[in-house]
N, CA, C and O atoms as CSV, one atom per row, in Angstrom:
chain,resi,resn,atom,element,x,y,z
A,1,MET,N,N,56.321,-53.281,15.304
A,1,MET,CA,C,55.609,-51.835,15.372
A,1,MET,C,C,54.538,-52.532,16.659
A,1,MET,O,O,54.744,-52.077,17.784
A,2,ALA,N,N,53.399,-53.625,16.521
A,2,ALA,CA,C,52.500,-53.656,17.566
A,2,ALA,C,C,53.209,-54.020,18.493
A,2,ALA,O,O,52.776,-53.595,19.564
A,3,THR,N,N,54.121,-54.626,18.584
A,3,THR,CA,C,54.913,-55.715,19.551
A,3,THR,C,C,55.604,-54.421,20.443
A,3,THR,O,O,55.163,-54.192,21.569
A,4,GLN,N,N,56.538,-53.721,19.963
A,4,GLN,CA,C,57.127,-52.491,20.472
A,4,GLN,C,C,55.918,-51.743,21.493
A,4,GLN,O,O,56.039,-51.716,22.717
A,5,VAL,N,N,54.777,-51.166,20.775
A,5,VAL,CA,C,53.902,-50.247,21.693
A,5,VAL,C,C,53.441,-51.314,22.847
A,5,VAL,O,O,53.411,-50.974,24.030
A,6,ASN,N,N,53.110,-52.533,22.444
A,6,ASN,CA,C,52.274,-53.397,23.401
A,6,ASN,C,C,53.412,-53.682,24.689
A,6,ASN,O,O,52.844,-53.742,25.780
A,7,ASN,N,N,54.707,-53.841,24.741
A,7,ASN,CA,C,55.654,-53.979,25.890
A,7,ASN,C,C,56.221,-52.560,26.400
A,7,ASN,O,O,56.967,-52.415,27.369
A,8,ARG,N,N,55.697,-51.476,25.512
A,8,ARG,CA,C,56.197,-50.247,26.300
A,8,ARG,C,C,54.639,-49.778,27.339
A,8,ARG,O,O,54.672,-49.258,28.454
A,9,SER,N,N,53.574,-50.103,26.662
A,9,SER,CA,C,52.414,-49.444,27.849
A,9,SER,C,C,51.977,-50.859,28.379
A,9,SER,O,O,52.013,-50.613,29.584
A,10,MET,N,N,51.593,-52.160,28.294
A,10,MET,CA,C,51.391,-52.938,29.106
A,10,MET,C,C,52.438,-53.441,30.174
A,10,MET,O,O,53.477,-53.678,29.559
A,11,VAL,N,N,52.610,-53.728,31.642
A,11,VAL,CA,C,53.658,-54.171,32.258
A,11,VAL,C,C,53.640,-55.993,32.067
A,11,VAL,O,O,54.697,-56.567,31.808
A,12,TYR,N,N,52.471,-56.695,32.212
A,12,TYR,CA,C,52.579,-57.976,31.695
A,12,TYR,C,C,51.379,-58.412,30.821
A,12,TYR,O,O,50.289,-58.868,31.167
A,13,PRO,N,N,52.019,-58.072,29.243
A,13,PRO,CA,C,51.372,-58.122,28.512
A,13,PRO,C,C,50.971,-59.799,27.684
A,13,PRO,O,O,50.282,-59.944,26.674
A,14,MET,N,N,51.669,-60.921,28.517
A,14,MET,CA,C,51.532,-62.153,28.401
A,14,MET,C,C,49.747,-62.539,29.124
A,14,MET,O,O,48.748,-62.978,28.554
A,15,GLU,N,N,49.972,-62.148,30.524
A,15,GLU,CA,C,49.410,-62.675,31.303
A,15,GLU,C,C,48.001,-61.620,30.840
A,15,GLU,O,O,47.093,-61.640,31.671
A,16,VAL,N,N,47.805,-60.867,29.797
A,16,VAL,CA,C,46.838,-59.516,29.693
A,16,VAL,C,C,45.649,-60.528,28.570
A,16,VAL,O,O,44.475,-60.900,28.550
A,17,PHE,N,N,47.135,-60.630,27.601
A,17,PHE,CA,C,46.523,-61.607,26.351
A,17,PHE,C,C,45.800,-63.180,26.882
A,17,PHE,O,O,44.788,-63.785,26.528
A,18,LEU,N,N,46.667,-63.406,27.693
A,18,LEU,CA,C,46.087,-64.870,28.297
A,18,LEU,C,C,44.648,-65.132,28.842
A,18,LEU,O,O,43.876,-66.021,28.482
A,19,PHE,N,N,44.437,-64.088,29.868
A,19,PHE,CA,C,43.345,-63.501,30.570
A,19,PHE,C,C,42.428,-63.740,29.457
A,19,PHE,O,O,41.502,-64.534,29.290
A,20,VAL,N,N,43.018,-62.714,28.661
A,20,VAL,CA,C,41.469,-62.319,27.546
A,20,VAL,C,C,40.905,-63.517,26.717
A,20,VAL,O,O,39.695,-63.661,26.538
A,21,ALA,N,N,41.938,-64.450,26.174
A,21,ALA,CA,C,42.072,-65.663,25.668
A,21,ALA,C,C,40.649,-66.949,26.505
A,21,ALA,O,O,39.753,-67.701,26.121
A,22,LEU,N,N,41.246,-66.507,27.722
A,22,LEU,CA,C,40.068,-67.184,28.556
A,22,LEU,C,C,38.942,-67.044,28.928
A,22,LEU,O,O,38.166,-67.943,29.252
A,23,VAL,N,N,38.702,-65.635,28.912
A,23,VAL,CA,C,37.598,-65.196,28.757
A,23,VAL,C,C,36.748,-65.342,27.595
A,23,VAL,O,O,35.535,-65.553,27.599
A,24,TYR,N,N,37.491,-65.212,26.636
A,24,TYR,CA,C,36.355,-65.311,25.137
A,24,TYR,C,C,36.546,-66.911,25.189
A,24,TYR,O,O,35.419,-67.174,24.771
A,25,PHE,N,N,37.095,-68.090,25.378
A,25,PHE,CA,C,37.078,-69.464,25.590
A,25,PHE,C,C,35.758,-69.767,26.634
A,25,PHE,O,O,34.945,-70.689,26.563
A,26,VAL,N,N,35.827,-68.819,27.483
A,26,VAL,CA,C,34.256,-69.186,28.518
A,26,VAL,C,C,33.011,-68.884,27.771
A,26,VAL,O,O,32.151,-69.698,27.436
A,27,LEU,N,N,33.030,-67.362,27.512
A,27,LEU,CA,C,32.080,-67.040,26.683
A,27,LEU,C,C,31.291,-67.628,25.614
A,27,LEU,O,O,30.081,-67.839,25.536
A,28,CYS,N,N,32.338,-67.864,24.732
A,28,CYS,CA,C,32.337,-68.879,23.200
A,28,CYS,C,C,31.601,-70.437,24.246
A,28,CYS,O,O,30.672,-70.912,23.593
A,29,LEU,N,N,31.717,-70.850,24.954
A,29,LEU,CA,C,31.751,-72.588,25.205
A,29,LEU,C,C,30.472,-72.132,26.158
A,29,LEU,O,O,29.738,-73.011,25.708
A,30,THR,N,N,29.638,-71.463,27.105
A,30,THR,CA,C,28.817,-70.982,27.240
A,30,THR,C,C,27.562,-70.801,25.984
A,30,THR,O,O,26.669,-71.639,25.863
A,31,LEU,N,N,27.676,-69.512,25.054
A,31,LEU,CA,C,26.850,-69.480,24.311
A,31,LEU,C,C,26.879,-70.892,23.470
A,31,LEU,O,O,25.772,-71.225,23.045
A,32,ASP,N,N,27.941,-71.752,23.170
A,32,ASP,CA,C,27.079,-73.300,22.390
A,32,ASP,C,C,26.944,-73.788,23.359
A,32,ASP,O,O,25.932,-74.200,22.792
A,33,LEU,N,N,26.917,-74.224,24.371
A,33,LEU,CA,C,26.113,-74.756,25.373
A,33,LEU,C,C,24.773,-74.315,25.551
A,33,LEU,O,O,23.838,-75.113,25.616
A,34,LEU,N,N,24.611,-72.874,25.645
A,34,LEU,CA,C,23.498,-72.549,25.746
A,34,LEU,C,C,22.582,-72.812,24.006
A,34,LEU,O,O,21.435,-73.244,23.887
A,35,ALA,N,N,23.219,-72.529,23.226
A,35,ALA,CA,C,22.411,-72.637,21.865
A,35,ALA,C,C,21.846,-74.264,21.865
A,35,ALA,O,O,20.698,-74.681,21.712
A,36,ASN,N,N,22.759,-74.791,22.031
A,36,ASN,CA,C,22.476,-76.725,22.291
A,36,ASN,C,C,21.657,-76.782,22.916
A,36,ASN,O,O,20.693,-77.364,22.419
A,37,GLY,N,N,21.515,-76.351,24.077
A,37,GLY,CA,C,20.011,-77.072,24.685
A,37,GLY,C,C,18.953,-76.158,24.122
A,37,GLY,O,O,17.872,-76.556,24.556
A,38,LEU,N,N,18.816,-75.275,23.470
A,38,LEU,CA,C,18.096,-74.485,23.284
A,38,LEU,C,C,17.531,-75.532,21.971
A,38,LEU,O,O,16.400,-75.997,22.118
A,39,ASN,N,N,18.220,-75.860,20.838
A,39,ASN,CA,C,18.131,-76.455,19.743
A,39,ASN,C,C,17.631,-77.414,20.134
A,39,ASN,O,O,16.559,-77.677,19.590
A,40,ARG,N,N,18.114,-78.377,21.211
A,40,ARG,CA,C,17.654,-79.987,21.863
A,40,ARG,C,C,16.191,-79.351,22.241
A,40,ARG,O,O,15.202,-79.507,21.525
A,41,ARG,N,N,16.194,-78.565,23.547
A,41,ARG,CA,C,14.587,-78.209,23.797
A,41,ARG,C,C,13.657,-78.226,22.389
A,41,ARG,O,O,12.774,-79.054,22.165
A,42,PHE,N,N,14.016,-77.230,21.578
A,42,PHE,CA,C,12.717,-76.827,20.596
A,42,PHE,C,C,12.916,-78.004,19.456
A,42,PHE,O,O,12.200,-77.934,18.457
A,43,SER,N,N,13.848,-79.064,19.573
A,43,SER,CA,C,13.798,-79.768,18.587
A,43,SER,C,C,12.423,-80.553,17.913
A,43,SER,O,O,11.366,-80.247,18.464
A,44,SER,N,N,12.342,-81.389,16.944
A,44,SER,CA,C,10.850,-81.873,17.113
A,44,SER,C,C,11.057,-83.607,16.905
A,44,SER,O,O,10.182,-84.314,16.406
A,45,GLN,N,N,12.324,-84.095,17.367
A,45,GLN,CA,C,12.884,-85.452,17.831
A,45,GLN,C,C,13.325,-85.219,19.088
A,45,GLN,O,O,14.376,-85.793,19.374
A,46,ASN,N,N,12.704,-84.376,20.129
A,46,ASN,CA,C,13.215,-84.138,21.459
A,46,ASN,C,C,12.839,-85.562,22.277
A,46,ASN,O,O,13.440,-86.304,23.054
A,47,ALA,N,N,11.336,-85.516,21.584
A,47,ALA,CA,C,10.579,-87.375,22.778
A,47,ALA,C,C,11.359,-88.430,22.185
A,47,ALA,O,O,11.649,-89.471,22.774
A,48,ILE,N,N,11.560,-88.256,21.478
A,48,ILE,CA,C,12.074,-89.678,20.979
A,48,ILE,C,C,13.758,-89.852,21.075
A,48,ILE,O,O,13.932,-90.952,20.550
A,49,ASN,N,N,14.897,-89.408,21.419
A,49,ASN,CA,C,16.049,-89.181,22.076
A,49,ASN,C,C,16.309,-88.449,23.125
A,49,ASN,O,O,17.374,-87.842,23.235
A,50,LYS,N,N,15.401,-88.419,23.988
A,50,LYS,CA,C,16.115,-87.260,25.261
A,50,LYS,C,C,16.913,-87.828,25.859
A,50,LYS,O,O,17.990,-87.233,25.884
A,51,GLN,N,N,16.873,-89.232,26.654
A,51,GLN,CA,C,17.645,-90.219,27.016
A,51,GLN,C,C,18.797,-89.878,26.426
A,51,GLN,O,O,19.564,-89.396,27.260
A,52,SER,N,N,19.325,-89.926,25.174
A,52,SER,CA,C,20.663,-90.343,24.646
A,52,SER,C,C,21.140,-88.720,24.276
A,52,SER,O,O,22.295,-88.299,24.215
A,53,ALA,N,N,19.729,-87.879,24.029
A,53,ALA,CA,C,20.588,-86.666,23.960
A,53,ALA,C,C,21.117,-86.033,25.618
A,53,ALA,O,O,21.622,-84.911,25.587
A,54,ILE,N,N,21.054,-86.429,26.420
A,54,ILE,CA,C,21.446,-86.379,27.927
A,54,ILE,C,C,22.747,-87.089,28.028
A,54,ILE,O,O,23.721,-86.457,28.438
A,55,LYS,N,N,22.801,-87.664,27.876
A,55,LYS,CA,C,24.116,-88.726,27.829
A,55,LYS,C,C,25.314,-88.091,26.375
A,55,LYS,O,O,26.479,-88.483,26.454
A,56,ARG,N,N,25.015,-87.364,25.428
A,56,ARG,CA,C,25.536,-87.017,24.566
A,56,ARG,C,C,26.095,-85.915,25.019
A,56,ARG,O,O,27.326,-85.921,25.022
A,57,SER,N,N,25.178,-84.296,25.678
A,57,SER,CA,C,25.144,-83.638,26.177
A,57,SER,C,C,26.690,-83.380,26.860
A,57,SER,O,O,27.302,-82.401,26.434
A,58,TRP,N,N,27.223,-84.075,27.719
A,58,TRP,CA,C,28.436,-84.383,27.580
A,58,TRP,C,C,29.436,-84.681,27.324
A,58,TRP,O,O,30.344,-84.837,28.140
A,59,ARG,N,N,29.508,-84.824,26.184
A,59,ARG,CA,C,30.558,-85.431,25.336
A,59,ARG,C,C,30.313,-84.506,24.411
A,59,ARG,O,O,30.203,-84.990,23.285
A,60,TRP,N,N,30.139,-82.896,24.502
A,60,TRP,CA,C,29.704,-82.067,23.352
A,60,TRP,C,C,31.150,-82.542,22.235
A,60,TRP,O,O,31.024,-83.105,21.148
A,61,TRP,N,N,32.143,-82.228,22.725
A,61,TRP,CA,C,33.138,-82.397,22.024
A,61,TRP,C,C,33.411,-83.321,20.724
A,61,TRP,O,O,33.912,-82.896,19.682
A,62,ARG,N,N,32.881,-85.037,21.020
A,62,ARG,CA,C,33.009,-85.859,20.467
A,62,ARG,C,C,31.640,-85.880,19.270
A,62,ARG,O,O,31.634,-86.482,18.196
A,63,ASN,N,N,30.581,-85.056,19.833
A,63,ASN,CA,C,29.089,-85.115,18.757
A,63,ASN,C,C,29.464,-84.584,17.827
A,63,ASN,O,O,30.264,-83.673,18.041
A,64,LYS,N,N,29.085,-84.879,16.352
A,64,LYS,CA,C,29.283,-84.202,15.117
A,64,LYS,C,C,28.096,-83.637,14.518
A,64,LYS,O,O,27.082,-84.274,14.804
A,65,ALA,N,N,27.915,-82.627,13.766
A,65,ALA,CA,C,26.600,-82.033,13.246
A,65,ALA,C,C,26.086,-83.121,12.730
A,65,ALA,O,O,26.660,-84.085,12.225
A,66,VAL,N,N,24.832,-82.886,12.905
A,66,VAL,CA,C,23.901,-83.772,12.184
A,66,VAL,C,C,22.805,-82.730,11.384
A,66,VAL,O,O,21.805,-82.261,11.928
A,67,LEU,N,N,23.134,-82.527,10.256
A,67,LEU,CA,C,22.098,-81.722,9.535
A,67,LEU,C,C,20.430,-82.516,9.688
A,67,LEU,O,O,20.328,-83.740,9.775
A,68,PRO,N,N,19.446,-81.757,9.696
A,68,PRO,CA,C,18.128,-82.833,9.401
A,68,PRO,C,C,18.040,-82.948,7.921
A,68,PRO,O,O,18.530,-82.103,7.173
A,69,ALA,N,N,17.174,-84.398,7.357
A,69,ALA,CA,C,16.937,-84.573,6.429
A,69,ALA,C,C,15.773,-83.710,5.763
A,69,ALA,O,O,14.668,-83.929,6.259
A,70,SER,N,N,15.806,-82.846,4.815
A,70,SER,CA,C,14.727,-82.617,4.468
A,70,SER,C,C,14.239,-83.122,2.723
A,70,SER,O,O,13.101,-82.898,2.311
């Protein structure tokens, strides 16, 4: 049903969906980078690992989430 309505009402449905997916990806990536940057800026270990954090920031897809020991 949704596919039939979609094909009747939109001229280029695949292009529209791909554009929306791209915009969503860019928005999420920007927010992720901003949140990680703010986290590093206000982290208590900022002075210790500042240089290594700069190197790791360009390899964000390889970083593993590390929870602080409490």
